[in-house]
Each structure stands twice: as structure tokens, then as C-alpha cells.
Short mmCIF file of C-alpha atoms in Angstrom, two decimals:
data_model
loop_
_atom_site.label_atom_id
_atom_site.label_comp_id
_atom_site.label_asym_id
_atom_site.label_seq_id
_atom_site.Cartn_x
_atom_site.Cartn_y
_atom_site.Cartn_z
CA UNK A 1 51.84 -38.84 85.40
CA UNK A 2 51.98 -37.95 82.12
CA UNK A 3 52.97 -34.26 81.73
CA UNK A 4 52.89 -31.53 79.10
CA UNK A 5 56.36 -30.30 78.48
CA UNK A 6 56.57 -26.34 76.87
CA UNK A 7 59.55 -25.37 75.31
CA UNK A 8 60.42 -21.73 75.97
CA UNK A 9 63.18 -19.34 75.12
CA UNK A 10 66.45 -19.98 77.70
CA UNK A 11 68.01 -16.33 77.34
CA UNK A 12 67.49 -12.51 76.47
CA UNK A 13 64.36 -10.55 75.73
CA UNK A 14 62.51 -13.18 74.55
CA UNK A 15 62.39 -15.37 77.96
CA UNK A 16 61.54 -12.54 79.88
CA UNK A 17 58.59 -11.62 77.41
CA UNK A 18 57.47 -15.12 77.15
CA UNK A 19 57.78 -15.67 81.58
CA UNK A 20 55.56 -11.86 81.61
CA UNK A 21 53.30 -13.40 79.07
CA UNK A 22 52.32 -16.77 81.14
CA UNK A 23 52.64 -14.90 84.39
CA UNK A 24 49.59 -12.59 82.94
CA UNK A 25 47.58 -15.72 82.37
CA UNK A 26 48.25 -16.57 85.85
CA UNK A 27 50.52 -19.14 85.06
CA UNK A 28 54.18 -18.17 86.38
CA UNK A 29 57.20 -20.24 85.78
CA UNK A 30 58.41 -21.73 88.97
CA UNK A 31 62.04 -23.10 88.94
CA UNK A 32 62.71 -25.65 92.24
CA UNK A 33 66.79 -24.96 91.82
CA UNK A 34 66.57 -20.88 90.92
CA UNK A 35 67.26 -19.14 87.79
CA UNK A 36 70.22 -21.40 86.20
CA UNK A 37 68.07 -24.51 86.29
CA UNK A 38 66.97 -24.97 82.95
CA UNK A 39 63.62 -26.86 84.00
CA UNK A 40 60.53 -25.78 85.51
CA UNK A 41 56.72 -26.05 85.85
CA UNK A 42 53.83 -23.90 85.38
CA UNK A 43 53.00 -22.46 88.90
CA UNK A 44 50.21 -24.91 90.16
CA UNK A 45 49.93 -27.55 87.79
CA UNK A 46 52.89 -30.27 88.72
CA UNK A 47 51.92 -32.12 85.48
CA UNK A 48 53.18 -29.72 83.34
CA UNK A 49 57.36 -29.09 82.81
CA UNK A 50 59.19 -26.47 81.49
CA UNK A 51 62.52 -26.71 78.99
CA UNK A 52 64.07 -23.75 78.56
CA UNK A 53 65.93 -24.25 75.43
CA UNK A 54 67.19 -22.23 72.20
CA UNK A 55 64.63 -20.93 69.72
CA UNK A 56 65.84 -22.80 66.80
CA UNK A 57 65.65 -26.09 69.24
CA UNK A 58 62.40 -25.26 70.24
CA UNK A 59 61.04 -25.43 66.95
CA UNK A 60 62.89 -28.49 66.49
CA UNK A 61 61.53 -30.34 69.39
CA UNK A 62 58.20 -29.55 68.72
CA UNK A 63 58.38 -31.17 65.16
CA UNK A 64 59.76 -34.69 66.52
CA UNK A 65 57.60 -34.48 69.06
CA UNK A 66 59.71 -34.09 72.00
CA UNK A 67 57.37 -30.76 73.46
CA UNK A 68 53.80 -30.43 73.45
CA UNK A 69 53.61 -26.64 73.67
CA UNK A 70 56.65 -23.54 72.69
CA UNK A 71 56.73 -20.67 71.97
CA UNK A 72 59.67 -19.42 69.56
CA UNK A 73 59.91 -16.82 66.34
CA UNK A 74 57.34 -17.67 63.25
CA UNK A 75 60.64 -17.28 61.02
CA UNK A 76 62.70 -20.02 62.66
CA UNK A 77 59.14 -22.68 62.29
CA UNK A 78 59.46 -21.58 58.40
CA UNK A 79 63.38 -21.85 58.15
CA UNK A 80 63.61 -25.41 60.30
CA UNK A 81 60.51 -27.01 59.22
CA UNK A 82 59.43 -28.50 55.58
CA UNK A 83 56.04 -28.35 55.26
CA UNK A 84 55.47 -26.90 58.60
CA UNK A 85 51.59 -26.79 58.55
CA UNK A 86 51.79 -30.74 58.67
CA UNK A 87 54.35 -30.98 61.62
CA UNK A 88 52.86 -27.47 64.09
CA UNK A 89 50.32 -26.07 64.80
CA UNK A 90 50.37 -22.03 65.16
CA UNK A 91 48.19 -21.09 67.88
CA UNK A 92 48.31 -17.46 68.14
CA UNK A 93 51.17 -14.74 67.18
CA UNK A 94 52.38 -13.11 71.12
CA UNK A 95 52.90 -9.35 69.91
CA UNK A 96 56.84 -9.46 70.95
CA UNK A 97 60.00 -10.98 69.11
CA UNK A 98 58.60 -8.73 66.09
CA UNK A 99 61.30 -8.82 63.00
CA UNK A 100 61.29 -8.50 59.59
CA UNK A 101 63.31 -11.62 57.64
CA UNK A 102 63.91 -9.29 54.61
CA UNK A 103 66.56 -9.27 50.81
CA UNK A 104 69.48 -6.16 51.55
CA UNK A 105 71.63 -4.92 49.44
CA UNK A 106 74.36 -1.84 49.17
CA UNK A 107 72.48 1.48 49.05
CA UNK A 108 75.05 2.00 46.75
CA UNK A 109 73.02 0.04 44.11
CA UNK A 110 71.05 2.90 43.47
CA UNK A 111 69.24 1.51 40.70
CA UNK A 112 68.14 -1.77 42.37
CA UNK A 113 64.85 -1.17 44.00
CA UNK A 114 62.84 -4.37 43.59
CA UNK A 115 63.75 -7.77 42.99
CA UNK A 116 63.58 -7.76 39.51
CA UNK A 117 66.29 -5.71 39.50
CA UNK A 118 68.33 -7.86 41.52
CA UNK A 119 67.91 -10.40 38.88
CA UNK A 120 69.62 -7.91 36.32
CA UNK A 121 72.40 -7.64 38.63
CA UNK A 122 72.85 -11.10 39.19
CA UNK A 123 72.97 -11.40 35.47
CA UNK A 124 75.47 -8.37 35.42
CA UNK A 125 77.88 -10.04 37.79
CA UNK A 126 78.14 -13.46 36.28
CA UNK A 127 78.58 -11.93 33.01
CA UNK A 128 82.00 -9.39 33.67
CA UNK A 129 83.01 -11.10 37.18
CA UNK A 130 82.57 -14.98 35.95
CA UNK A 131 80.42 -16.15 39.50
CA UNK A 132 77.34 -16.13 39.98
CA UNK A 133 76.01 -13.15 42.94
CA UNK A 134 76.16 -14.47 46.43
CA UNK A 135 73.59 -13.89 49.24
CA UNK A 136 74.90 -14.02 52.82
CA UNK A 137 72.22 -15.28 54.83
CA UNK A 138 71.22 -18.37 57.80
CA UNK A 139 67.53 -18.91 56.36
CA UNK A 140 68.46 -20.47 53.32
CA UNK A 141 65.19 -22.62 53.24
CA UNK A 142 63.51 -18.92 52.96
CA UNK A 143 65.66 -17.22 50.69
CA UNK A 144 65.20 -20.17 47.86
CA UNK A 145 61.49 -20.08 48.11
CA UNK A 146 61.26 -16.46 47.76
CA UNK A 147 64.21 -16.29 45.21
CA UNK A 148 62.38 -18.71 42.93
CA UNK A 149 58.71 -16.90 43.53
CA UNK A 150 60.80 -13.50 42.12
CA UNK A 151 62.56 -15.52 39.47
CA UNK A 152 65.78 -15.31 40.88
CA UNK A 153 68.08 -17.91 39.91
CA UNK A 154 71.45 -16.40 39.18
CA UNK A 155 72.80 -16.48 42.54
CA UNK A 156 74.29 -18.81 45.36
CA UNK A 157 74.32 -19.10 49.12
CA UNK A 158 76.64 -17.95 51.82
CA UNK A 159 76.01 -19.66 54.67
CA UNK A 160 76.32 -17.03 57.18
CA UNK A 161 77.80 -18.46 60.56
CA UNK A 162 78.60 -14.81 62.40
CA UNK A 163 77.48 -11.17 61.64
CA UNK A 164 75.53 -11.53 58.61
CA UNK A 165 75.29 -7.64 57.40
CA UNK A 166 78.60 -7.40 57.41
CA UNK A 167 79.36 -9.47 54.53
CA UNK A 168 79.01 -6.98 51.81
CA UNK A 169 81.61 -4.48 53.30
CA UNK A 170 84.25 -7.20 54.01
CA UNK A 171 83.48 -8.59 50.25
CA UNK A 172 82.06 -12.20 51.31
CA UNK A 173 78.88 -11.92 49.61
CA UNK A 174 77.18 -9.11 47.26
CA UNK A 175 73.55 -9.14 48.99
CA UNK A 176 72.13 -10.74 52.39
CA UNK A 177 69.20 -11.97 53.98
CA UNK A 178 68.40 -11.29 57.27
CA UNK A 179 66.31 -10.29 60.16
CA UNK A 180 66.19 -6.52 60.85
CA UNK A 181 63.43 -4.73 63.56
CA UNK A 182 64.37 -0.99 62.91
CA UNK A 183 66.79 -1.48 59.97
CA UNK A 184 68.98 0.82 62.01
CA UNK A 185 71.95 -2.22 61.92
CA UNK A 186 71.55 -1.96 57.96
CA UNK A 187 72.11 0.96 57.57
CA UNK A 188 75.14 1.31 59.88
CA UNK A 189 76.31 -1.21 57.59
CA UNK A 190 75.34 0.95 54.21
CA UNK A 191 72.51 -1.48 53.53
CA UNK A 192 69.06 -1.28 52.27
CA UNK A 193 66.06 -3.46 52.05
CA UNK A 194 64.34 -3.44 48.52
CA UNK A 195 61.03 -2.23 48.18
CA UNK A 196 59.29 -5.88 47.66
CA UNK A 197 61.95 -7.92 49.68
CA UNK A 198 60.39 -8.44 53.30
CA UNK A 199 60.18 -12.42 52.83
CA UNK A 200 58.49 -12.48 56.36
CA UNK A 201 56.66 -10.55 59.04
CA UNK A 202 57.89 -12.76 62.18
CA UNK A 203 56.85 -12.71 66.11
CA UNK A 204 56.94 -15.16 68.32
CA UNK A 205 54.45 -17.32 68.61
CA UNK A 206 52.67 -19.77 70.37
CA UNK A 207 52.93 -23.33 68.59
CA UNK A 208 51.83 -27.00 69.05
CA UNK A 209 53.29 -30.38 68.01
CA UNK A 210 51.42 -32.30 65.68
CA UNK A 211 53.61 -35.50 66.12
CA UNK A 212 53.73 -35.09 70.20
CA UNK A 213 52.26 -37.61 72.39
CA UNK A 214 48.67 -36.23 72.96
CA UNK A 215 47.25 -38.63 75.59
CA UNK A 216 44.32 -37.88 77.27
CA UNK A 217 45.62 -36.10 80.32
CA UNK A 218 48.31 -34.60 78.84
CA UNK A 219 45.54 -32.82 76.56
CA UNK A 220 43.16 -32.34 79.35
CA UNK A 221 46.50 -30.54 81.09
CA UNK A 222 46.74 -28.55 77.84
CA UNK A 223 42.96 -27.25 77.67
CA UNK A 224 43.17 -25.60 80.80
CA UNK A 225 46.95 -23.69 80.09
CA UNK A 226 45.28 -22.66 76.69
CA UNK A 227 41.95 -21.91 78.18
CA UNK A 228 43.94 -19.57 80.75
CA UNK A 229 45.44 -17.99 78.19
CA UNK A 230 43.16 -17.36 76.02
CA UNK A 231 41.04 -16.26 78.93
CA UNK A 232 43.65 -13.74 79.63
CA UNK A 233 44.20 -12.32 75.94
CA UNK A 234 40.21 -11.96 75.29
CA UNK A 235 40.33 -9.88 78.52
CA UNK A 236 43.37 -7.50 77.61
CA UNK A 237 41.69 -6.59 74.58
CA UNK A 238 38.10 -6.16 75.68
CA UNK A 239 36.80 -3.67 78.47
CA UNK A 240 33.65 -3.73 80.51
CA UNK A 241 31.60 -0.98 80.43
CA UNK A 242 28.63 -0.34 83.25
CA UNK A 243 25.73 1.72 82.24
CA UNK A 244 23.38 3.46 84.63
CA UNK A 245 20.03 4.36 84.14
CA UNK A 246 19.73 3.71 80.03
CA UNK A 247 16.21 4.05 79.26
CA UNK A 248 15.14 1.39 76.84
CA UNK A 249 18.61 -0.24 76.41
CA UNK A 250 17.58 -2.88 74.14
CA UNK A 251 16.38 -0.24 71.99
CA UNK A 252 18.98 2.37 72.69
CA UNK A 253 21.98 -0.35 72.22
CA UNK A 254 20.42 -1.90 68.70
CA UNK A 255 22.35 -0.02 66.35
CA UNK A 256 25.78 -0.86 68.72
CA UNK A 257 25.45 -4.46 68.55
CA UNK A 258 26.68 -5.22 65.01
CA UNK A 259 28.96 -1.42 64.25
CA UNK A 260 30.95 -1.72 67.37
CA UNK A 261 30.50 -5.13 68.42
CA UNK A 262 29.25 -4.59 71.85
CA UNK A 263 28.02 -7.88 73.92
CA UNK A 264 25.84 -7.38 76.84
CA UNK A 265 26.92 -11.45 78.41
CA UNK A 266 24.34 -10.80 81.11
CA UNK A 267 21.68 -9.47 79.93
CA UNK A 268 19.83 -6.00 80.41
CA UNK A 269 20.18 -5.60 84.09
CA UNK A 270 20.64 -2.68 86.26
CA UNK A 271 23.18 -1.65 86.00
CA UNK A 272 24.03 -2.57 82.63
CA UNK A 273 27.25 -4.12 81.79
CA UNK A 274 28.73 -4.45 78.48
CA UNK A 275 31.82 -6.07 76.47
CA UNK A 276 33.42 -4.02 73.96
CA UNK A 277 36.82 -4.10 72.10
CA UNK A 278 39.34 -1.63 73.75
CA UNK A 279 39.93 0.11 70.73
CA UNK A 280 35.83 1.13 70.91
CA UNK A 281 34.87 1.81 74.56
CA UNK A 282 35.45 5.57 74.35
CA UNK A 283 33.52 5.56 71.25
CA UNK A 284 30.21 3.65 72.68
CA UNK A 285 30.13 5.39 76.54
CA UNK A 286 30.02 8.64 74.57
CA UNK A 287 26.98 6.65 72.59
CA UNK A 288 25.38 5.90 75.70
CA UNK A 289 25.76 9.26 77.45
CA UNK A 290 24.54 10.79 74.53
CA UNK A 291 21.36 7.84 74.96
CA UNK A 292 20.39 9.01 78.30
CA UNK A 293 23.08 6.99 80.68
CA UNK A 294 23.32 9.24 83.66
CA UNK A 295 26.95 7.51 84.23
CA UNK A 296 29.36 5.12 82.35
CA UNK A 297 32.18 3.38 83.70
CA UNK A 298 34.69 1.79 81.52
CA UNK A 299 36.82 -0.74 83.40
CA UNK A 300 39.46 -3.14 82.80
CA UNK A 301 38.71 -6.95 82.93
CA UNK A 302 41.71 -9.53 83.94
CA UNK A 303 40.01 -12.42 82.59
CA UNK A 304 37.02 -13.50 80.44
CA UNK A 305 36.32 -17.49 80.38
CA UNK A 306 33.64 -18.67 78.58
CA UNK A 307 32.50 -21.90 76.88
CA UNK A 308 34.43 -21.17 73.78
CA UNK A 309 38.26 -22.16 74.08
CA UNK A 310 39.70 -21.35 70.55
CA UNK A 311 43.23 -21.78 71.39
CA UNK A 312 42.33 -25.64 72.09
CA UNK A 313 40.14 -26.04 69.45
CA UNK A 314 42.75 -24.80 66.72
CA UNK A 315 45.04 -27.62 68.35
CA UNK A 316 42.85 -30.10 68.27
CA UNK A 317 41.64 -29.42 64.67
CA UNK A 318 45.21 -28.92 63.61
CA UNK A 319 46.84 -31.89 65.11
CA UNK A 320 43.77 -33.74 63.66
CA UNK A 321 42.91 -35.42 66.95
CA UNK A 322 39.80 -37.87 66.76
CA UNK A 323 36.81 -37.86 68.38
CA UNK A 324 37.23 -39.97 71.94
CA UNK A 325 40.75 -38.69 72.55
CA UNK A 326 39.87 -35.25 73.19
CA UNK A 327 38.46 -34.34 76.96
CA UNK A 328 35.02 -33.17 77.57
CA UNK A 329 33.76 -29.84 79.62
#
């Protein structure tokens, strides 16, 4: 049997978000030997098996090969991986592990607001203190290329192996780089980011290997997770609306189609149902009230599977798999 192995998060906030997030698509993760085995499956499908490893190894894995499927932070797949686009696949950011890898410095500097200015500085402390400015940080693939896009170049890296925004207060480096959510652990730590130094907006995110062993029923396995989860995430964003009694709905719901995006998938029965992004079902019941509906019902949907699977498309098309190896309807 050849089976699709998914890397996943082994600790904290970020396993339980990821197990929540396949358990909505109706995928759970079942471990045979209970929480401290660190393999499992996907609920139902035997072919499929579950590493539960570190982040930084998951994005690892996936570029050697070694995992099919993982889901880990967008900044780790841009610090670990050269040229990711030609080793992953991202197939769709998760809304969780949100943090910003972003430049710090002492809010004492209260004339360095951009990274120009940090250039000056750099300048200003190889000139009276002989060495060039160091930057405490563990993404040093990041910090060069976004160093050398400011024009940055009077500087060196700290390798940061512990608490990384503590290194200006105990003197081991003059600036960081780092990942802050709130920036509440900066500041605690008389820190501030400059105004143009978020290098990256990171969440997790779900990624495929380019260099993994796509057979044929490993990718067949891999359509149907990515088709349940996409299923899943068209659903939690959409809601179904039923109309009753809408005179002339094609009519009435011909300005709707293209301003709010409404879909009517089966066509202008009674009663009438309709698609519509969450954000706008208030919005078009009002419409159809206002129309002539004599009730609306706005519902939530737990799944929506159609034809269209773009989570397996963008892994086919980005692992550049040919024409023959990829299974049919």
C-alpha cells in the first residue's frame, strides 16, 4: 500500500489547531497507542499516516521528500528552504499560527524609525565602537534578503540559540529579528519594530512536496483529503440562503449575481436556495425581502463538494505532475 504521510505539528497550540482543523473536514487524527505515540492516520483512510514532528522538521521533510502533505508556519518554509517555490507547494494559508517575522530595535533609538535609518546607525557604530552592528536573530536566511533589499550592509549576525529579545538588554547584539504576534514581549523588553521592518506576515499553512513520491494512489489518496478540505473551507465561508415566494427571481436576483456574488447551484426552484459569501448574506436576504420574499432563511452549510477541487489542482500544477499520472473523477 502505498500511503500518503502528513507531517503535522507534535506540541502546543499549533497541534491542537491543526487536529481541530482536519477534524472539521471530517478527517480526525486517530492514534492506535494514545496521545504519546507520535504516529497516526487520518480517521478512515488506512493509507494515509501521520508524523507528528517539529515545525522546522516538517518543512524539512517535505523538501527531501520524506512527507507528501504538512502543515507548519509560512516563515519557517522561507527560513529552511532556498528557492522554496521549486521544492513546496503552498496550498492554502490555515488562519492560525499568525506572527509577524519583523527588524526591533531599542525604543530608545528614538530617531530610528525606518530602515534607512538603521543603516545610519550601523554606520554610526562601526565608526566610534570599531564593529560592525549586530542583529540577534534564528532566520538569518530572512534577515539577509531583506537587509540587502533596504541596503543594509553594515551589520553581522547573532545567531540566536535562546530568548532572542533579550539580547539588546544583556548587550549581545544592538538590534534583533524575530517573530512577535502582539509585540507585547517587545516591549516588555523596551523594543520596537520599525515602521517598514515586518519582513513577513506568517500562518501556518498547508504545503506539498514537490520532490515526494507522487504515485498514483498515493495522489488519488491525496485528492480526496484535499477535496475534503477544501469542501469544508468553501462551506465555512459561504451560507445558504432559502427564499420563499420571490416573484420573478431570475429577474429580481439579476443585479445580485455579479455585486454580491450570489450562486443559485440548483436552479430557480421553490423554494429558492442560494450561495452567498458569509460576509454578504445579511446584506442580500434584506435584498430579497425588500423583492417580495415572504421569508428568508440564512443557514449554515458543513460542506460544499463540487467538481472543482482547487486545493488538488494547485498541487498538481505546482509539483508539475504530467498528464497520465494524475487520477481521473
Amino acid at each position: 500500500m502505498n500511503k500518503l504521510f502528513i507531517g503535522i505539528p507534535s506540541k502546543g497550540r499549533l497541534q491542537e489547531n491543526t487536529a481541530a482543523f482536519f477534524a472539521r473536514a471530517g478527517l480526525p487524527i486517530h492514534r492506535d497507542r494514545g496521545d504519546r505515540d507520535y504516529r497516526g492516520r487520518l480517521k478512515g483512510l488506512d493509507n494515509t499516516e501521520v508524523l507528528f514532528l517539529s515545525a522546522s522538521e516538517i518543512a524539512t521533510e517535505l523538501v527531501k521528500g520524506g512527507l507528501h502533505l504538512g502543515i507548519t508556519g509560512e516563515d519557517l518554509i522561507r527560513e529552511e528552504i532556498a528557492n522554496a517555490e521549486h521544492s513546496i507547494v503552498l496550498l492554502a494559508p490555515l488562519g492560525f499560527g499568525q506572527a509577524d517575522v519583523a527588524v526591533a530595535v531599542p525604543e530608545a533609538w528614538i530617531d530610528v524609525i525606518k530602515m534607512e535609518d538603521l543603516e545610519d546607525v550601523a554606520a554610526e557604530i562601526h565608526a566610534r565602537q570599531g564593529y560592525r552592528m549586530r542583529v540577534a536573530t534564528k532566520y538569518t536566511r530572512l534577515t539577509r534578503q531583506f537587509f540587502a533589499a533596504h541596503g543594509v550592509s553594515d551589520y553581522r549576525i547573532v545567531e540566536s540559540l535562546g530568548a532572542t529579545e533579550g539580547a539588546p538588554l544583556s548587550g549581545g547584539a544592538e538590534a534583533i529579528v524575530d517573530i512577535t504576534t502582539t509585540g507585547a514581549t517587545l516591549a516588555a523588553n523596551g523594543l520596537k519594530v520599525l515602521e517598514d521592518g515586518v519582513i513577513l506576515r506568517s500562518q501556518a499553512n498547508l504545503v506539498g512536496s514537490v520532490n515526494a513520491d507522487w504515485r498514483l494512489e498515493t495522489l488519488a489518496t491525496a485528492k480526496m483529503v484535499l477535496g475534503r478540505i477544501f469542501a469544508e473551507e468553501r462551506a465555512r465561508l459561504t451560507r445558504e440562503i432559502r427564499v420563499a415566494n420571490l416573484p420573478s427571481p431570475e429577474v429580481a436576483l439579476s443585479a445580485m449575481w455579479e455585486r454580491f456574488g450570489v450562486t443559485a447551484p440548483f436552479g430557480f426552484g421553490e423554494p429558492l436556495v442560494l450561495h452567498v459569501s458569509a460576509t454578504q448574506a445579511a446584506t442580500v436576504a434584506d435584498r430579497c425581502i425588500a423583492l417580495g420574499a415572504t421569508h428568508v432563511v440564512v443557514g449554515l452549510i458543513e460542506y460544499i463538494f463540487t467538481s472543482e477541487n482547487t486545493l488538488f489542482k494547485r498541487l498538481v500544477e505546482g509539483a508539475n505532475l504530467k498528464p497520465g499520472s494524475v487520477p481521473e473523477n
